[in-house]
Coordinates of C-alpha atoms in Angstrom, one line a residue:
F1 CA -3.9 -28.7 -12.5
G2 CA -4.8 -25.4 -12.2
I3 CA -8.1 -26.2 -11.6
H4 CA -6.6 -28.1 -8.0
A5 CA -4.3 -24.4 -7.8
L6 CA -6.8 -21.9 -7.3
L7 CA -8.7 -25.2 -4.8
V8 CA -5.3 -24.9 -2.9
V9 CA -6.2 -21.1 -2.6
T10 CA -9.8 -20.6 -2.0
L11 CA -9.5 -24.1 1.3
T12 CA -5.8 -22.3 1.6
L13 CA -8.5 -18.3 2.7
S14 CA -11.3 -20.4 3.3
P15 CA -11.3 -20.2 6.9
V16 CA -11.4 -16.1 7.3
T17 CA -15.2 -15.0 7.9
A18 CA -16.0 -12.4 9.5
A19 CA -19.1 -13.7 12.8
A20 CA -19.3 -10.2 14.2
Q21 CA -18.9 -8.1 11.1
S22 CA -21.1 -5.2 12.5
E23 CA -18.9 -4.4 14.8
N24 CA -16.0 -3.5 12.8
D25 CA -18.2 -1.5 10.4
V26 CA -15.9 1.4 10.1
T27 CA -18.1 4.7 10.0
G28 CA -17.3 8.8 9.9
E29 CA -14.0 9.9 10.5
D30 CA -12.6 6.4 11.2
V31 CA -12.7 5.8 8.0
Y32 CA -9.9 8.1 7.2
P33 CA -5.9 7.6 8.1
P34 CA -4.8 9.1 11.6
L35 CA -4.7 12.8 10.8
W36 CA -5.9 13.7 7.6
H37 CA -6.9 16.8 8.9
L38 CA -4.3 17.4 9.2
A39 CA -2.4 17.2 6.0
P40 CA -1.3 19.4 3.2
E41 CA -4.1 18.5 0.3
N42 CA -2.9 21.1 -2.4
L43 CA 1.0 20.8 -3.6
L44 CA 1.5 24.8 -2.4
D45 CA 0.2 24.6 1.1
F46 CA 4.4 22.1 1.2
P47 CA 7.1 25.4 1.8
V48 CA 8.6 26.5 -1.1
K49 CA 12.9 27.1 -1.0
D50 CA 14.3 28.2 -3.8
N51 CA 12.0 28.2 -5.9
K52 CA 11.2 24.2 -5.8
I53 CA 8.6 22.7 -3.6
V54 CA 9.9 20.8 -0.1
I55 CA 7.9 17.6 1.0
S56 CA 9.8 15.3 3.7
A57 CA 9.1 12.5 2.7
W58 CA 10.3 11.1 6.2
N59 CA 7.3 12.6 8.0
Y60 CA 4.4 11.2 8.9
Q61 CA 2.1 14.0 7.6
D62 CA 3.9 15.0 5.3
R63 CA 4.0 11.4 3.5
L64 CA 0.3 11.8 3.7
G65 CA -0.3 15.5 2.1
V66 CA 1.9 13.8 -1.2
Y67 CA -1.2 10.7 -1.0
K68 CA -4.0 13.9 -0.6
S69 CA -2.9 15.6 -2.9
L70 CA -2.8 12.8 -5.1
L71 CA -6.8 12.3 -4.0
S72 CA -7.2 15.9 -4.7
A73 CA -6.5 16.2 -7.9
S74 CA -8.2 13.4 -9.1
A75 CA -11.4 13.7 -7.4
K76 CA -12.8 14.9 -11.2
Y77 CA -12.5 11.9 -12.2
F78 CA -13.7 9.1 -10.1
D79 CA -16.5 10.8 -9.3
A80 CA -19.4 8.5 -11.6
F81 CA -17.9 6.2 -9.0
G82 CA -19.1 7.7 -6.0
S83 CA -19.6 11.0 -3.9
Q84 CA -17.4 12.8 -1.9
N85 CA -14.7 10.9 -3.6
S86 CA -15.5 7.6 -2.1
G87 CA -14.9 5.5 -5.2
N88 CA -11.5 7.0 -5.5
I89 CA -9.1 3.5 -6.8
L90 CA -6.8 5.6 -4.0
W91 CA -8.1 5.4 -1.6
G92 CA -6.2 1.8 -1.2
L93 CA -2.9 4.1 -0.5
P94 CA -3.0 6.4 2.1
V95 CA -5.4 4.0 4.3
Q96 CA -2.8 1.4 3.8
H97 CA -0.1 3.5 5.6
G98 CA -2.9 5.0 8.5
W99 CA -2.7 1.2 9.4
Q100 CA 1.4 1.2 9.4
F101 CA 1.4 4.4 11.3
R102 CA -1.9 3.6 14.1
T103 CA -0.3 -0.6 14.5
G104 CA 3.2 1.6 15.0
R105 CA 4.8 0.2 11.5
L106 CA 6.9 3.2 10.9
A107 CA 8.4 3.9 14.0
D108 CA 12.7 3.2 14.7
P109 CA 12.2 -0.6 14.8
S110 CA 15.5 -0.7 16.4
G111 CA 14.9 1.6 19.3
V112 CA 18.2 3.9 18.5
T113 CA 16.1 6.5 18.3
S114 CA 12.6 7.8 19.3
C115 CA 11.2 8.3 15.3
G116 CA 8.1 7.4 15.4
Y117 CA 7.6 6.9 19.2
E118 CA 4.5 8.8 21.2
N119 CA 7.6 9.9 23.8
G120 CA 10.0 10.9 21.2
E121 CA 8.2 12.2 17.6
L122 CA 5.5 10.4 16.7
L123 CA 5.2 11.9 13.2
C124 CA 9.0 10.6 12.0
Q125 CA 8.6 7.9 9.5
S126 CA 12.2 5.6 10.5
V127 CA 14.4 5.0 7.6
R128 CA 14.6 1.4 9.8
S129 CA 11.8 1.1 9.6
W130 CA 11.1 -2.4 6.6
W131 CA 7.1 -1.0 6.5
S132 CA 8.1 2.5 5.4
C133 CA 11.2 2.1 3.2
M134 CA 8.7 -0.3 1.1
N135 CA 5.9 2.1 1.2
Y136 CA 8.3 4.9 -0.6
Y137 CA 7.7 3.1 -3.4
L138 CA 4.0 3.1 -2.9
S139 CA 4.1 6.6 -2.5
I140 CA 6.6 9.0 -3.9
I141 CA 7.5 7.3 -6.9
P142 CA 3.1 7.2 -7.9
F143 CA 2.9 10.9 -6.8
L144 CA 6.3 12.2 -9.5
G145 CA 4.9 9.4 -12.1
A146 CA 1.6 12.0 -11.8
V147 CA 3.0 15.2 -12.4
E148 CA 5.0 13.7 -15.1
A149 CA 2.1 12.6 -16.3
G150 CA 0.9 15.7 -16.0
L151 CA -2.7 15.2 -13.1
F152 CA -0.9 18.7 -11.2
G153 CA -1.0 20.8 -14.5
Q154 CA 1.7 22.9 -15.3
L155 CA 4.1 23.7 -12.2
P156 CA 5.0 27.3 -10.7
Y157 CA 7.5 24.8 -8.7
E158 CA 9.6 22.5 -9.1
I159 CA 9.6 18.9 -6.9
E160 CA 12.0 18.5 -4.1
I161 CA 12.2 14.9 -2.0
L162 CA 13.6 15.6 1.3
P163 CA 16.0 12.4 1.9
P164 CA 16.2 10.7 4.8
E165 CA 19.5 10.8 6.9
E166 CA 20.8 7.0 6.2
Q167 CA 20.5 4.8 3.1
K168 CA 20.0 7.8 0.8
D169 CA 21.1 5.7 -1.8
D170 CA 17.6 3.5 -1.9
F171 CA 15.2 5.9 -2.5
C172 CA 15.4 9.2 -5.2
Y173 CA 14.6 12.7 -4.5
S174 CA 12.9 14.4 -8.1
V175 CA 10.7 13.9 -11.2
K176 CA 14.9 13.3 -13.0
D177 CA 16.1 10.9 -10.2
C178 CA 13.8 8.6 -9.7
W179 CA 13.4 8.4 -14.6
S180 CA 17.3 7.8 -14.7
R181 CA 17.3 5.7 -12.4
M182 CA 13.9 3.8 -12.2
P183 CA 12.4 4.7 -15.6
K184 CA 10.2 1.2 -15.9
L185 CA 8.7 1.5 -12.4
M186 CA 8.0 5.3 -13.3
D187 CA 6.1 4.4 -16.6
D188 CA 3.8 2.2 -15.2
W189 CA 3.0 5.1 -12.8
K190 CA 2.6 7.7 -15.5
A191 CA 0.9 5.0 -17.3
F192 CA -2.2 4.0 -14.3
F193 CA -2.0 8.4 -13.8
E194 CA -2.2 9.3 -17.7
V195 CA -5.4 7.1 -18.1
N196 CA -7.2 8.1 -15.8
I197 CA -7.0 12.4 -17.2
L198 CA -8.1 10.9 -20.1
S199 CA -11.8 12.3 -20.8
S200 CA -13.3 8.4 -19.9
F201 CA -11.9 5.4 -18.7
K202 CA -13.2 1.9 -17.7
L203 CA -13.0 1.5 -14.2
D204 CA -11.3 -2.6 -15.0
D205 CA -8.7 -1.1 -17.0
A206 CA -7.6 2.0 -14.3
L207 CA -7.8 -0.7 -11.7
G208 CA -5.5 -3.3 -13.9
L209 CA -2.7 -0.2 -14.4
M210 CA -2.7 0.5 -11.0
W211 CA -2.1 -2.5 -9.9
K212 CA -0.1 -3.4 -12.7
A213 CA 1.9 -0.1 -10.6
H214 CA 1.5 -1.4 -7.2
T215 CA 2.7 -4.9 -7.7
S216 CA 5.5 -3.5 -9.6
S217 CA 6.5 -0.7 -7.1
I218 CA 6.7 -4.2 -4.2
A219 CA 9.4 -6.4 -6.6
Y220 CA 11.9 -3.3 -6.9
A221 CA 11.4 -2.6 -3.4
L222 CA 11.8 -6.1 -1.8
P223 CA 15.1 -7.2 -2.2
K224 CA 16.3 -4.1 -1.5
F225 CA 15.1 -3.3 1.9
Q226 CA 15.4 -7.1 2.6
D227 CA 18.1 -6.2 5.0
S228 CA 16.0 -4.2 7.6
L229 CA 13.7 -7.0 7.9
K230 CA 16.7 -7.5 11.0
Y231 CA 15.0 -5.3 12.9
L232 CA 11.7 -7.0 13.3
S233 CA 10.3 -10.0 15.4
D234 CA 10.8 -13.4 13.6
P235 CA 6.6 -13.0 13.4
E236 CA 6.7 -9.4 12.7
A237 CA 9.3 -10.7 9.2
N238 CA 7.3 -13.0 8.4
F239 CA 3.8 -11.2 7.6
G240 CA 5.7 -8.0 6.3
E241 CA 6.0 -10.7 3.3
D242 CA 3.7 -12.5 3.9
W243 CA 2.2 -9.8 3.1
A244 CA 4.1 -8.8 -0.6
N245 CA 3.5 -12.3 -1.7
A246 CA -0.7 -12.1 -0.9
V247 CA -0.8 -8.9 -3.0
D248 CA -0.2 -11.0 -5.5
F249 CA -2.4 -12.4 -5.7
I250 CA -5.1 -10.3 -5.0
A251 CA -3.6 -7.7 -7.7
A252 CA -4.8 -10.2 -10.3
T253 CA -8.6 -10.2 -9.1
H254 CA -8.9 -6.0 -10.3
F255 CA -9.3 -5.7 -6.7
S256 CA -11.3 -1.4 -5.9
T257 CA -9.4 0.1 -3.4
D258 CA -11.9 2.4 -2.5
L259 CA -12.9 4.1 0.6
Q260 CA -15.3 1.4 1.9
T261 CA -13.9 -1.9 1.0
T262 CA -10.7 -1.1 2.0
N263 CA -11.8 0.0 4.9
H264 CA -13.4 -2.6 5.3
F265 CA -10.6 -5.6 4.4
Q266 CA -8.8 -4.1 7.0
V267 CA -9.9 -4.5 10.2
F268 CA -9.0 -8.3 9.3
L269 CA -4.9 -6.9 9.5
P270 CA -3.2 -6.8 13.0
Q271 CA -3.4 -3.5 15.3
K272 CA -0.4 -4.4 16.7
M273 CA 3.6 -4.9 15.5
L274 CA 3.7 -9.1 15.9
V275 CA 6.3 -9.6 18.6
E276 CA 8.8 -13.0 19.2
G277 CA 5.9 -15.2 20.5
D278 CA 3.3 -14.7 18.6
V279 CA 2.4 -17.7 16.9
P280 CA -0.9 -17.8 14.5
P281 CA -4.1 -18.5 14.7
F282 CA -3.5 -18.3 19.1
I283 CA -2.4 -14.9 19.8
S284 CA -5.1 -14.1 22.5
D285 CA -5.0 -9.6 21.6
F286 CA -5.8 -10.7 18.1
S287 CA -9.8 -11.6 16.8
P288 CA -10.3 -15.2 15.3
E289 CA -10.1 -13.6 12.2
Q290 CA -7.5 -11.9 12.2
N291 CA -6.0 -15.0 13.4
K292 CA -6.5 -16.5 10.9
V293 CA -5.7 -14.1 8.0
L294 CA -2.5 -14.5 9.1
V295 CA -2.6 -18.1 9.1
S296 CA -3.8 -17.6 5.5
L297 CA -1.3 -15.0 4.6
R298 CA 1.5 -17.6 5.6
V299 CA 0.1 -20.8 3.7
L300 CA -0.2 -18.8 0.6
H301 CA 3.6 -17.5 0.3
K302 CA 4.6 -21.0 1.3
V303 CA 2.5 -23.4 -1.5
N304 CA 3.8 -20.5 -3.4
K305 CA 7.7 -20.4 -2.7
L306 CA 7.1 -24.6 -3.0
T307 CA 5.6 -23.7 -6.8
G308 CA 8.3 -22.1 -7.6
G309 CA 5.5 -19.3 -8.3
L310 CA 4.0 -21.7 -10.2
L311 CA 0.5 -21.2 -7.7
L312 CA -0.1 -17.6 -8.5
K313 CA 1.6 -17.8 -12.8
L314 CA -1.5 -20.8 -12.2
W315 CA -3.7 -17.9 -10.6
Q316 CA -3.0 -15.1 -12.9
K317 CA -4.2 -17.5 -15.5
A318 CA -7.1 -17.5 -13.7
M319 CA -7.7 -14.0 -13.6
S320 CA -6.9 -13.2 -17.1
T321 CA -10.6 -12.0 -18.7
E322 CA -14.0 -9.9 -16.5
A323 CA -15.5 -13.3 -15.4
G324 CA -12.5 -14.9 -14.2
R325 CA -11.5 -11.7 -12.7
K326 CA -15.2 -11.1 -11.1
K327 CA -15.1 -14.8 -9.1
G328 CA -11.9 -14.7 -7.1
R329 CA -13.2 -11.1 -6.1
E330 CA -16.2 -12.4 -4.6
L331 CA -14.3 -15.4 -3.0
I332 CA -12.3 -12.8 -1.4
E333 CA -15.1 -11.0 -0.3
S334 CA -16.6 -14.5 1.1
L335 CA -13.5 -14.2 3.2
T336 CA -14.8 -11.8 5.5
S337 CA -19.1 -12.0 4.9
S338 CA -20.8 -13.7 7.9

């Protein structure tokens, strides 16, 4: 039955091929998230008020600065894996966030405010955006876990995260606050950063811990922001949930989230918000590959739901060895090779 389940996964995903991959290769400045060069790189580049480093997590540039400081502080641990910090496995997080910003997924989907819109507050991240709220748990929580793990050494100030205008209880705002409210989540991220601070580590182990924390963040946030999906079109809400489900399958393979790999695979994600009437694989302004990815993610989610999560359990079992994970990664990679 396990082999049958894995075949279902393979058949579900296998139509995804990139016939014209050379056109999609990302080069030069495009590899970095939008406005990356403007984001603060050092924690002391953020404003300090009342002996606290103040970070506005609902401002795209500040959230990007959190990522930039994480990448900068952890760079020395990833020297062996690529020049100019390109092999750092934390790149997956800001590159994904940049895609969310570029495609309008961080703006107010209710249309009540101008938050996140070009003719309004472009850098504002809406607390009504499902993507923005989910990402809080993949930016601020990892960051505070890193602070607690000692990635930044002894800081001269405490960290304070500014709250959003509404839904304040859905988030935490300091190391102490987050530890008291979500200890397991903080512990998972702290464990990942502690491994990196060791003098040497195995990349597969680091990826395992990173993905464990990543999927914990999504699992914690998913039920919390279920109501936020109502602001999205049905196709976009489906895609969001399908994507969250797919991350569990990708995570099991310890898939590398370095700069180049993340950029390569991000090309196949929808480059705009899905609207009512968008029915994959027939969305006319999407490439055939993007349409196929949407269909694949939908089917994978449905089959996993129909089996009560058994498909994922079998997949994770198959990925429990290094050899199995290698095969899993090769499968994912084969989806986007010509």
